[in-house]
PDB file of C-alpha atoms in Angstrom:
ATOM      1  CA  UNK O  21     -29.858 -59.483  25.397  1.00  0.00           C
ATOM      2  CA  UNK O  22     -29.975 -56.105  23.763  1.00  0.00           C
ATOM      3  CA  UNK O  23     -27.804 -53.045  25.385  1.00  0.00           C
ATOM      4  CA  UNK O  24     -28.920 -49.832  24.682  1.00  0.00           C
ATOM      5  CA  UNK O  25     -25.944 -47.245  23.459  1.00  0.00           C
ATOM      6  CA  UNK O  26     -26.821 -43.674  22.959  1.00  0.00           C
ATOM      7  CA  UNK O  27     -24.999 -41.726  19.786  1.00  0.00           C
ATOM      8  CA  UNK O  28     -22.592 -44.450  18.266  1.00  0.00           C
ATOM      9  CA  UNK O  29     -20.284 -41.930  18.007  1.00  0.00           C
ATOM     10  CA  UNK O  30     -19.726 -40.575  21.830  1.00  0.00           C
ATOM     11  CA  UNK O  31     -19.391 -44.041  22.323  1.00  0.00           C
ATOM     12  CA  UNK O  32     -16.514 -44.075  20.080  1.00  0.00           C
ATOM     13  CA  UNK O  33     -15.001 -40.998  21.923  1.00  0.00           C
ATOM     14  CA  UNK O  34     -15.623 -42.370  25.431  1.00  0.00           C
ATOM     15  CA  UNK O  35     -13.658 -45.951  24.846  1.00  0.00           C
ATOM     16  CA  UNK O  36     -10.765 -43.620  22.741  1.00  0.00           C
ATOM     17  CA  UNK O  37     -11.261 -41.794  26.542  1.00  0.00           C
ATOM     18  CA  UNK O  38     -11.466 -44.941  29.175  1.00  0.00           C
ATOM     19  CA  UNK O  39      -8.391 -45.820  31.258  1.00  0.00           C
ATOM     20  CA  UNK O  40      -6.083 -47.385  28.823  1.00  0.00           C
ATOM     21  CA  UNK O  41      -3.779 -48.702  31.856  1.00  0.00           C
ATOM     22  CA  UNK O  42      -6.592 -50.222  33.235  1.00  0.00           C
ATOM     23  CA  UNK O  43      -7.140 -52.788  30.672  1.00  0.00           C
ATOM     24  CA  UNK O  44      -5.383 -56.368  31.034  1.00  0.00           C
ATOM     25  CA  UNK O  45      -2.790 -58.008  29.466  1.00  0.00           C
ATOM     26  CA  UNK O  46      -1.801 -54.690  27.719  1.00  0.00           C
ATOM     27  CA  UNK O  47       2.479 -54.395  27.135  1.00  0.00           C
ATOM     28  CA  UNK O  48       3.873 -50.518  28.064  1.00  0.00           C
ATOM     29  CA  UNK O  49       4.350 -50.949  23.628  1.00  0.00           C
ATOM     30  CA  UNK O  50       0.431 -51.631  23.611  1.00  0.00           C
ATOM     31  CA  UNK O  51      -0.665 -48.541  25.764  1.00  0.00           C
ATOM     32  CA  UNK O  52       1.551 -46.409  24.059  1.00  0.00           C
ATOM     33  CA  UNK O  53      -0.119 -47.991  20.633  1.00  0.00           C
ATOM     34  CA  UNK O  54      -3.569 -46.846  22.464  1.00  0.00           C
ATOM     35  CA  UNK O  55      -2.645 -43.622  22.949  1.00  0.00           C
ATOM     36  CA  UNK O  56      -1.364 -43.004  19.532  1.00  0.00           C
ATOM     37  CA  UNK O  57      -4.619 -44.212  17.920  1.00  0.00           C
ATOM     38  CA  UNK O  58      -7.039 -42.141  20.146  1.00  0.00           C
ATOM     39  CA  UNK O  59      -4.718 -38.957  19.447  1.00  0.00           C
ATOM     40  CA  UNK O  60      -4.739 -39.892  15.615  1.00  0.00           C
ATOM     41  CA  UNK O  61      -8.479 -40.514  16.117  1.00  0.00           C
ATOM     42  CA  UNK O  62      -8.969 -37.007  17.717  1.00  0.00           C
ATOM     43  CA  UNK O  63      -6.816 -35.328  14.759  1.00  0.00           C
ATOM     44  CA  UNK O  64      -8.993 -36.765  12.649  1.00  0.00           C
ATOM     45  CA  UNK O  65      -6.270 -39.130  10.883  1.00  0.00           C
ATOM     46  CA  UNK O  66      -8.219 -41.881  11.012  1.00  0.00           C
ATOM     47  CA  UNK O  67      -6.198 -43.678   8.114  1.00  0.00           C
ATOM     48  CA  UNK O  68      -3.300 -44.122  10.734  1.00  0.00           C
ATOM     49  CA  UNK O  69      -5.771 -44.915  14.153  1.00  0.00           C
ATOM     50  CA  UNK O  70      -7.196 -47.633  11.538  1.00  0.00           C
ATOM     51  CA  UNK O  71      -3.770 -48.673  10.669  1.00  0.00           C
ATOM     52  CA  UNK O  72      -2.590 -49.127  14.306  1.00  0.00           C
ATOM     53  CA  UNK O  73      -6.143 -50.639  15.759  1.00  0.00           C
ATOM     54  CA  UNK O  74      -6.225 -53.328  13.174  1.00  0.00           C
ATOM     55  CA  UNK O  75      -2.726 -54.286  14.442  1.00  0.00           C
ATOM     56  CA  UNK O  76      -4.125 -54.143  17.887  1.00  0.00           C
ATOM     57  CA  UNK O  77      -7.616 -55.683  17.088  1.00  0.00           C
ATOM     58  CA  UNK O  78      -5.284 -58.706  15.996  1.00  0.00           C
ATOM     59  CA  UNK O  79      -4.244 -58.993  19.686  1.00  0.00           C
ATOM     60  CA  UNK O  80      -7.793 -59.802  20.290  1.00  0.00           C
ATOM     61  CA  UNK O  81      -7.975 -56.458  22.097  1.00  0.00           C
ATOM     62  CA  UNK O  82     -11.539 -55.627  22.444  1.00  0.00           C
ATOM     63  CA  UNK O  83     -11.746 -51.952  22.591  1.00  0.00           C
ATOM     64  CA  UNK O  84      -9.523 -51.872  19.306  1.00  0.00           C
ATOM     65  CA  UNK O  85     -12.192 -54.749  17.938  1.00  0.00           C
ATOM     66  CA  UNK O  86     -14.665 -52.069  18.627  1.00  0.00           C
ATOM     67  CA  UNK O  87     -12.983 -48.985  17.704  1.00  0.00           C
ATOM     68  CA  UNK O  88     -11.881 -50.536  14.735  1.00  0.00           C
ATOM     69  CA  UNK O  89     -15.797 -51.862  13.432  1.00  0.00           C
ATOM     70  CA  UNK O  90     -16.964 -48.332  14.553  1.00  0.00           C
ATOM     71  CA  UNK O  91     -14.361 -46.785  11.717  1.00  0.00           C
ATOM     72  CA  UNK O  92     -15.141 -49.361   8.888  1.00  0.00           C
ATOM     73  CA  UNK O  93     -18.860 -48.618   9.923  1.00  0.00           C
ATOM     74  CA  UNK O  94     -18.643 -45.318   9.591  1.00  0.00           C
ATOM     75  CA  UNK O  95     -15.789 -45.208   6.504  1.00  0.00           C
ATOM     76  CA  UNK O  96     -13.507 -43.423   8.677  1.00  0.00           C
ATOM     77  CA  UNK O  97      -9.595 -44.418   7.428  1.00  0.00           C
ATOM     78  CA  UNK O  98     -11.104 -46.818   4.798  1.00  0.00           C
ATOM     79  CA  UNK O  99     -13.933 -46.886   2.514  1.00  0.00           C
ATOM     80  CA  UNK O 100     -17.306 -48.103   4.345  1.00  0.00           C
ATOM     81  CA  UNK O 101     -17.671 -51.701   4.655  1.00  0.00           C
ATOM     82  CA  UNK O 102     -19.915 -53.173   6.560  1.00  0.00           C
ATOM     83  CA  UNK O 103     -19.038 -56.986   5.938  1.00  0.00           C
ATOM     84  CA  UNK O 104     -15.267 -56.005   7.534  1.00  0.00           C
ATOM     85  CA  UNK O 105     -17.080 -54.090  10.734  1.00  0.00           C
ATOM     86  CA  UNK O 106     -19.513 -56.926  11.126  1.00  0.00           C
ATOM     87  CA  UNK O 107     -16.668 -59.155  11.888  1.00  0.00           C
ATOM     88  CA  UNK O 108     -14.465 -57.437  14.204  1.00  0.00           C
ATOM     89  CA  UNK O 109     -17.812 -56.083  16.013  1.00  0.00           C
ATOM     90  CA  UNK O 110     -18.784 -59.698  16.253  1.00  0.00           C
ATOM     91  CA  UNK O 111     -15.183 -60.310  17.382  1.00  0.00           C
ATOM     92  CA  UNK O 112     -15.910 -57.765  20.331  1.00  0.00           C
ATOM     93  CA  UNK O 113     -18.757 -58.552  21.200  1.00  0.00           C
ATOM     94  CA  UNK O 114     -17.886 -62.376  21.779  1.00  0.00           C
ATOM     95  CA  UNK O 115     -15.096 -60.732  23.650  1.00  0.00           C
ATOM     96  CA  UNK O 116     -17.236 -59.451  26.354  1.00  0.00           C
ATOM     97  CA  UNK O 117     -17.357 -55.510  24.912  1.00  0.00           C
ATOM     98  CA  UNK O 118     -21.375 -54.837  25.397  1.00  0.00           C
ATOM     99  CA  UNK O 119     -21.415 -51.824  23.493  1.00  0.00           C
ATOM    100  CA  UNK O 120     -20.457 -53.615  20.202  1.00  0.00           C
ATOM    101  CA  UNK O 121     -23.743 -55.629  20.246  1.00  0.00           C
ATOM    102  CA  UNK O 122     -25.974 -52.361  19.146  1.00  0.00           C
ATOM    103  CA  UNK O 123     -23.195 -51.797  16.738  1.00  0.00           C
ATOM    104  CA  UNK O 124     -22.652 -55.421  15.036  1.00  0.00           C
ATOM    105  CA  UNK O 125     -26.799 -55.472  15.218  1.00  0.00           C
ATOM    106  CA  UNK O 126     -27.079 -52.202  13.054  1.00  0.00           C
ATOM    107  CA  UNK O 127     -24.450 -53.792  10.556  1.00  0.00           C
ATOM    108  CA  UNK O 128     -26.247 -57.352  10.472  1.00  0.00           C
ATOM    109  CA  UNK O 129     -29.022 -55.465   9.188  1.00  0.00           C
ATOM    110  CA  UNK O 130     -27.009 -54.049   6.483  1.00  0.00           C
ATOM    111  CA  UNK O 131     -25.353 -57.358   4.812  1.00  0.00           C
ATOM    112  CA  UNK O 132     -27.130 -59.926   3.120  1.00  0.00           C
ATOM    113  CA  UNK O 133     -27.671 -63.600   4.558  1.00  0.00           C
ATOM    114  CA  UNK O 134     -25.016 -64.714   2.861  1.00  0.00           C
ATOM    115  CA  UNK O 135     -22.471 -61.722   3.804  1.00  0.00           C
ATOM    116  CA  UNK O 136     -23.343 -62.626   7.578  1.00  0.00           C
ATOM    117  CA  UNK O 137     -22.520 -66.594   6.672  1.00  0.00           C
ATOM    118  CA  UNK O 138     -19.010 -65.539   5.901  1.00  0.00           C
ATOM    119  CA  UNK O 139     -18.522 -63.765   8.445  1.00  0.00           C
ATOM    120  CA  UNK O 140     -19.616 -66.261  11.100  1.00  0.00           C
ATOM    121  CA  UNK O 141     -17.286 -68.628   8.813  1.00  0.00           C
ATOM    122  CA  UNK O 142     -14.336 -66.399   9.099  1.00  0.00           C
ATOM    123  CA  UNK O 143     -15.089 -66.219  12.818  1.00  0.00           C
ATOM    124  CA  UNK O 144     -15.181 -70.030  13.380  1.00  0.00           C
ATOM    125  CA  UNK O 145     -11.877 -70.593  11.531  1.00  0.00           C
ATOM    126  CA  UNK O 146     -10.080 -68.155  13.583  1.00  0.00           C
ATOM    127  CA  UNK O 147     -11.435 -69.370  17.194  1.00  0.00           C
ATOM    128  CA  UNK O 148     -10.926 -73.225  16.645  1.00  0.00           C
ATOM    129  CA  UNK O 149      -7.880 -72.560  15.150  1.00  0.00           C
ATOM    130  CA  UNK O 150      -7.196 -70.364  17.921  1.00  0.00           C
ATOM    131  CA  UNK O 151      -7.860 -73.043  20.523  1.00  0.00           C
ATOM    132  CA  UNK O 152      -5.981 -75.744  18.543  1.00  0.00           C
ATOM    133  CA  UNK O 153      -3.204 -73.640  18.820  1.00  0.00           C
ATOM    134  CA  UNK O 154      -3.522 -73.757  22.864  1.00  0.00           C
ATOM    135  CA  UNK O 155      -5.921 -70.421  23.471  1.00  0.00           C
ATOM    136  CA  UNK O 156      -8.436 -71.711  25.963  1.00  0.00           C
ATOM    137  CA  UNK O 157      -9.420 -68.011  25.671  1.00  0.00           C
ATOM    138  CA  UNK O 158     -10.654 -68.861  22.751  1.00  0.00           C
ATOM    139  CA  UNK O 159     -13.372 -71.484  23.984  1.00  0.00           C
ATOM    140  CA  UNK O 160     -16.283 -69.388  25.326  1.00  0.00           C
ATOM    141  CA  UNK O 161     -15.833 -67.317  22.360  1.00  0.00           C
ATOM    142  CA  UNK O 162     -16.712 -70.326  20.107  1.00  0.00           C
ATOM    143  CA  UNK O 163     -19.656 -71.677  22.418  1.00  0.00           C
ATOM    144  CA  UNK O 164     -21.089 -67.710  22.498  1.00  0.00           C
ATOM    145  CA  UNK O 165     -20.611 -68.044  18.439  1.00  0.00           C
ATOM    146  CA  UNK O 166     -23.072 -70.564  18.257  1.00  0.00           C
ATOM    147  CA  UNK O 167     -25.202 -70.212  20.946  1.00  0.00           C
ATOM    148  CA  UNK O 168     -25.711 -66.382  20.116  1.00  0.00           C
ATOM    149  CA  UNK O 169     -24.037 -65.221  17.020  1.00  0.00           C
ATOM    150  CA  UNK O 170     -25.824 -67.632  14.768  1.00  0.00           C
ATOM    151  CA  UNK O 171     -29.087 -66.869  13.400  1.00  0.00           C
ATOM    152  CA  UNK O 172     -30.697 -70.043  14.513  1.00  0.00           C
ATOM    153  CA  UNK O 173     -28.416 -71.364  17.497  1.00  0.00           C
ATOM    154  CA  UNK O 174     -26.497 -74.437  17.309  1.00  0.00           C
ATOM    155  CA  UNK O 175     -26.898 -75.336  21.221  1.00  0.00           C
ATOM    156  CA  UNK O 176     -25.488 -78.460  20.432  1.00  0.00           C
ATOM    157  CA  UNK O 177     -22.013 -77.612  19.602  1.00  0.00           C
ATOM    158  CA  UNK O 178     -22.239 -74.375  22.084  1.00  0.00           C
ATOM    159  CA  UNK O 179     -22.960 -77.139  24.681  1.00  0.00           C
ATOM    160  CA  UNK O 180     -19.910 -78.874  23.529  1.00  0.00           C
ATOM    161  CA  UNK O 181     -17.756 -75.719  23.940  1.00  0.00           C
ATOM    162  CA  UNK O 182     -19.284 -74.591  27.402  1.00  0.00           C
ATOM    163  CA  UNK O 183     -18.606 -77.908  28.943  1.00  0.00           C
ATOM    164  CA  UNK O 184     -14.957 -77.996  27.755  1.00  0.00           C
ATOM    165  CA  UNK O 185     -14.882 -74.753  29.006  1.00  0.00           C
ATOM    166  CA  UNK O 186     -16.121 -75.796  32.553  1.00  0.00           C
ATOM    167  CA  UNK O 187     -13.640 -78.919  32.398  1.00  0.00           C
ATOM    168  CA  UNK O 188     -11.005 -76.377  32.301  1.00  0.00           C
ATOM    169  CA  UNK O 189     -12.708 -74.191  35.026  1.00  0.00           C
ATOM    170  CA  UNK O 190     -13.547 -71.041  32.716  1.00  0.00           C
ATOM    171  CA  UNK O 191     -15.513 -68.858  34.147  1.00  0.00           C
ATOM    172  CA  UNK O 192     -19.221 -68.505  33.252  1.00  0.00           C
ATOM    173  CA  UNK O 193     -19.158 -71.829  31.296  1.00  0.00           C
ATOM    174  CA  UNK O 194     -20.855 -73.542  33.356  1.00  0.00           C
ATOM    175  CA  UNK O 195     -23.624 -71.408  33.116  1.00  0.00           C
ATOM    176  CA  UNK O 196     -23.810 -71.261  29.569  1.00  0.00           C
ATOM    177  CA  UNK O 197     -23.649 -74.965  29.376  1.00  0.00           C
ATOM    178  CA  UNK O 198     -26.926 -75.049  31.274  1.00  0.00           C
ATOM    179  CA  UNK O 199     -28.530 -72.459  29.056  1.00  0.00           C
ATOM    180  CA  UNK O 200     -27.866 -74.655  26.298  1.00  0.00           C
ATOM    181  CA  UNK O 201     -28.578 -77.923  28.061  1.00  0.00           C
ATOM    182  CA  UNK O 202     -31.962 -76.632  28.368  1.00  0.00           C
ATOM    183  CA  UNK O 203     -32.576 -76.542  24.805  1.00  0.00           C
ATOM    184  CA  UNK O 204     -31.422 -80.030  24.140  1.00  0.00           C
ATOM    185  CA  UNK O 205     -33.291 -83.507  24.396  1.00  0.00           C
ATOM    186  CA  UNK O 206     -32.005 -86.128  26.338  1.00  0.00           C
ATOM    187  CA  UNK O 207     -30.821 -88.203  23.314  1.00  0.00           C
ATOM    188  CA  UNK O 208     -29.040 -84.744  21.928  1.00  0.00           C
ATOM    189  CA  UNK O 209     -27.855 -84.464  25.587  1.00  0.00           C
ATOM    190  CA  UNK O 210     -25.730 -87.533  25.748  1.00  0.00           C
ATOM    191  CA  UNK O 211     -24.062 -87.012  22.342  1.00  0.00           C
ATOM    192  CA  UNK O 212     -23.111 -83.593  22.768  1.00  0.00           C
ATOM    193  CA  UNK O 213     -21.604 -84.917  25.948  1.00  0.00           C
ATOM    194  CA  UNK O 214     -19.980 -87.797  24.242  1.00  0.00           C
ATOM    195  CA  UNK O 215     -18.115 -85.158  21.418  1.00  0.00           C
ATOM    196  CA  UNK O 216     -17.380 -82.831  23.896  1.00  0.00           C
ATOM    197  CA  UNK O 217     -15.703 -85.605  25.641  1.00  0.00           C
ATOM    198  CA  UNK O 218     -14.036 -86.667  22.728  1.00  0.00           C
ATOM    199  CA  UNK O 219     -13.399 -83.187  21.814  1.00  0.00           C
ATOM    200  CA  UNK O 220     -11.449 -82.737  24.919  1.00  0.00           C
ATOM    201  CA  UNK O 221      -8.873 -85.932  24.525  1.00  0.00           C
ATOM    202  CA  UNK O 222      -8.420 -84.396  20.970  1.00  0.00           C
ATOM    203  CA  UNK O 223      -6.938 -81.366  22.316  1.00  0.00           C
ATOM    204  CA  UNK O 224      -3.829 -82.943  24.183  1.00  0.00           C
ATOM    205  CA  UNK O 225      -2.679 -79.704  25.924  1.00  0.00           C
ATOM    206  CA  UNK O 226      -6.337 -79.585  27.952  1.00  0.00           C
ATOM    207  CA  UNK O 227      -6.300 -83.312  28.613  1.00  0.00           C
ATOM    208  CA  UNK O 228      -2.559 -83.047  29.788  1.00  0.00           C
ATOM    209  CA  UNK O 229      -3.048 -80.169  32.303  1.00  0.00           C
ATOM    210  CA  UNK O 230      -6.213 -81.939  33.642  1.00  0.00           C
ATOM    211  CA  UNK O 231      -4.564 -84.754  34.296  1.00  0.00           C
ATOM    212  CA  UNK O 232      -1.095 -82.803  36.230  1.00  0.00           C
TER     213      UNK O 232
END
């Protein structure tokens, strides 16, 4: 699905603008780190908003995910590089920010093949190890790597993710498990089934609380 954002740039002003106490999960420290960076942003000291959105963007906070690809885009606060925007654009995106799917398109288009590999590599290594590390937050983000990140969708293994997902009673998982169940055989069916139920047992913290 394709979202269409005006001038990339009043984009950038109007999330530096949105509601920062609206957001969730954000500390009083958080907000106030917000506030900073948009103010930095505005004075044009984009070295520091970089400085404190990558800290943020860490937090797997999506409007500093976004902010922050906008500003390596661009090669505001640090030279231009499109391999680090791609990532934490992807990162936003797969976060549930739609406005950083015109932005990570426009710097796919700008890496090579093999650029966009590592980056979808650097991406899986943080979200499994993310949900091995007890982030179930971390599942849909996986599933929505493969089944819409990659260049040719693994539906497979985004089945797999989806359905552990809807085990756990994530929201919207169980409709992305049927979007990917419909690209999958019956014989490709059952195994993905099979791993994802094997999958499950592996991560002891799920099959604990499922079982309390």
């Amino acid at each position: 699905m394709k979202y269409f954002i005006g001038g990339r740039f009043a984009v950038f002003i109007l999330i530096l603008a949105r509601p920062i106490e609206a957001q969730a999960r954000l500390t009083p420290e958080q907000v106030v780190d917000f506030r900073q960076a948009a103010l930095a942003a505005r004075q044009n000291n984009y070295v520091l908003a970089v400085d404190i959105y990558e800290t943020l963007a860490e937090l797997d906070l999506v409007d500093a995910q976004y902010n922050l690809a906008f500003l390596f885009e661009s090669g505001l606060g640090r030279p231009q590089n499109f391999k680090v925007g791609l990532y934490w654009a992807w990162l936003a995106q797969l976060g549930g920010e739609a406005r950083a799917i015109t932005l990570a398109e426009t710097l796919n288009e700008n890496v090579t093949e093999g650029v966009a590999k590592d980056v979808i590599g650097l991406l899986t290594a943080r979200l499994t190890k993310q949900i091995e590390s007890g982030r179930k937050d971390a599942i849909l983000k996986l599933a929505n790597l493969y089944y819409s990140i990659l260049p040719d969708p693994d539906y497979i293994n985004a089945y797999i993710w989806f359905a552990i997902g809807q085990a756990v009673g994530l929201p919207d998982a169980a409709q992305g498990g049927m979007a990917a169940r419909k690209e999958l055989d019956a014989e490709k069916l059952v195994e993905a089934q099979a791993s994802a139920s094997t999958m499950f047992d592996k991560l002891d913290y799920l099959s604990k609380a499922a079982k309390n």
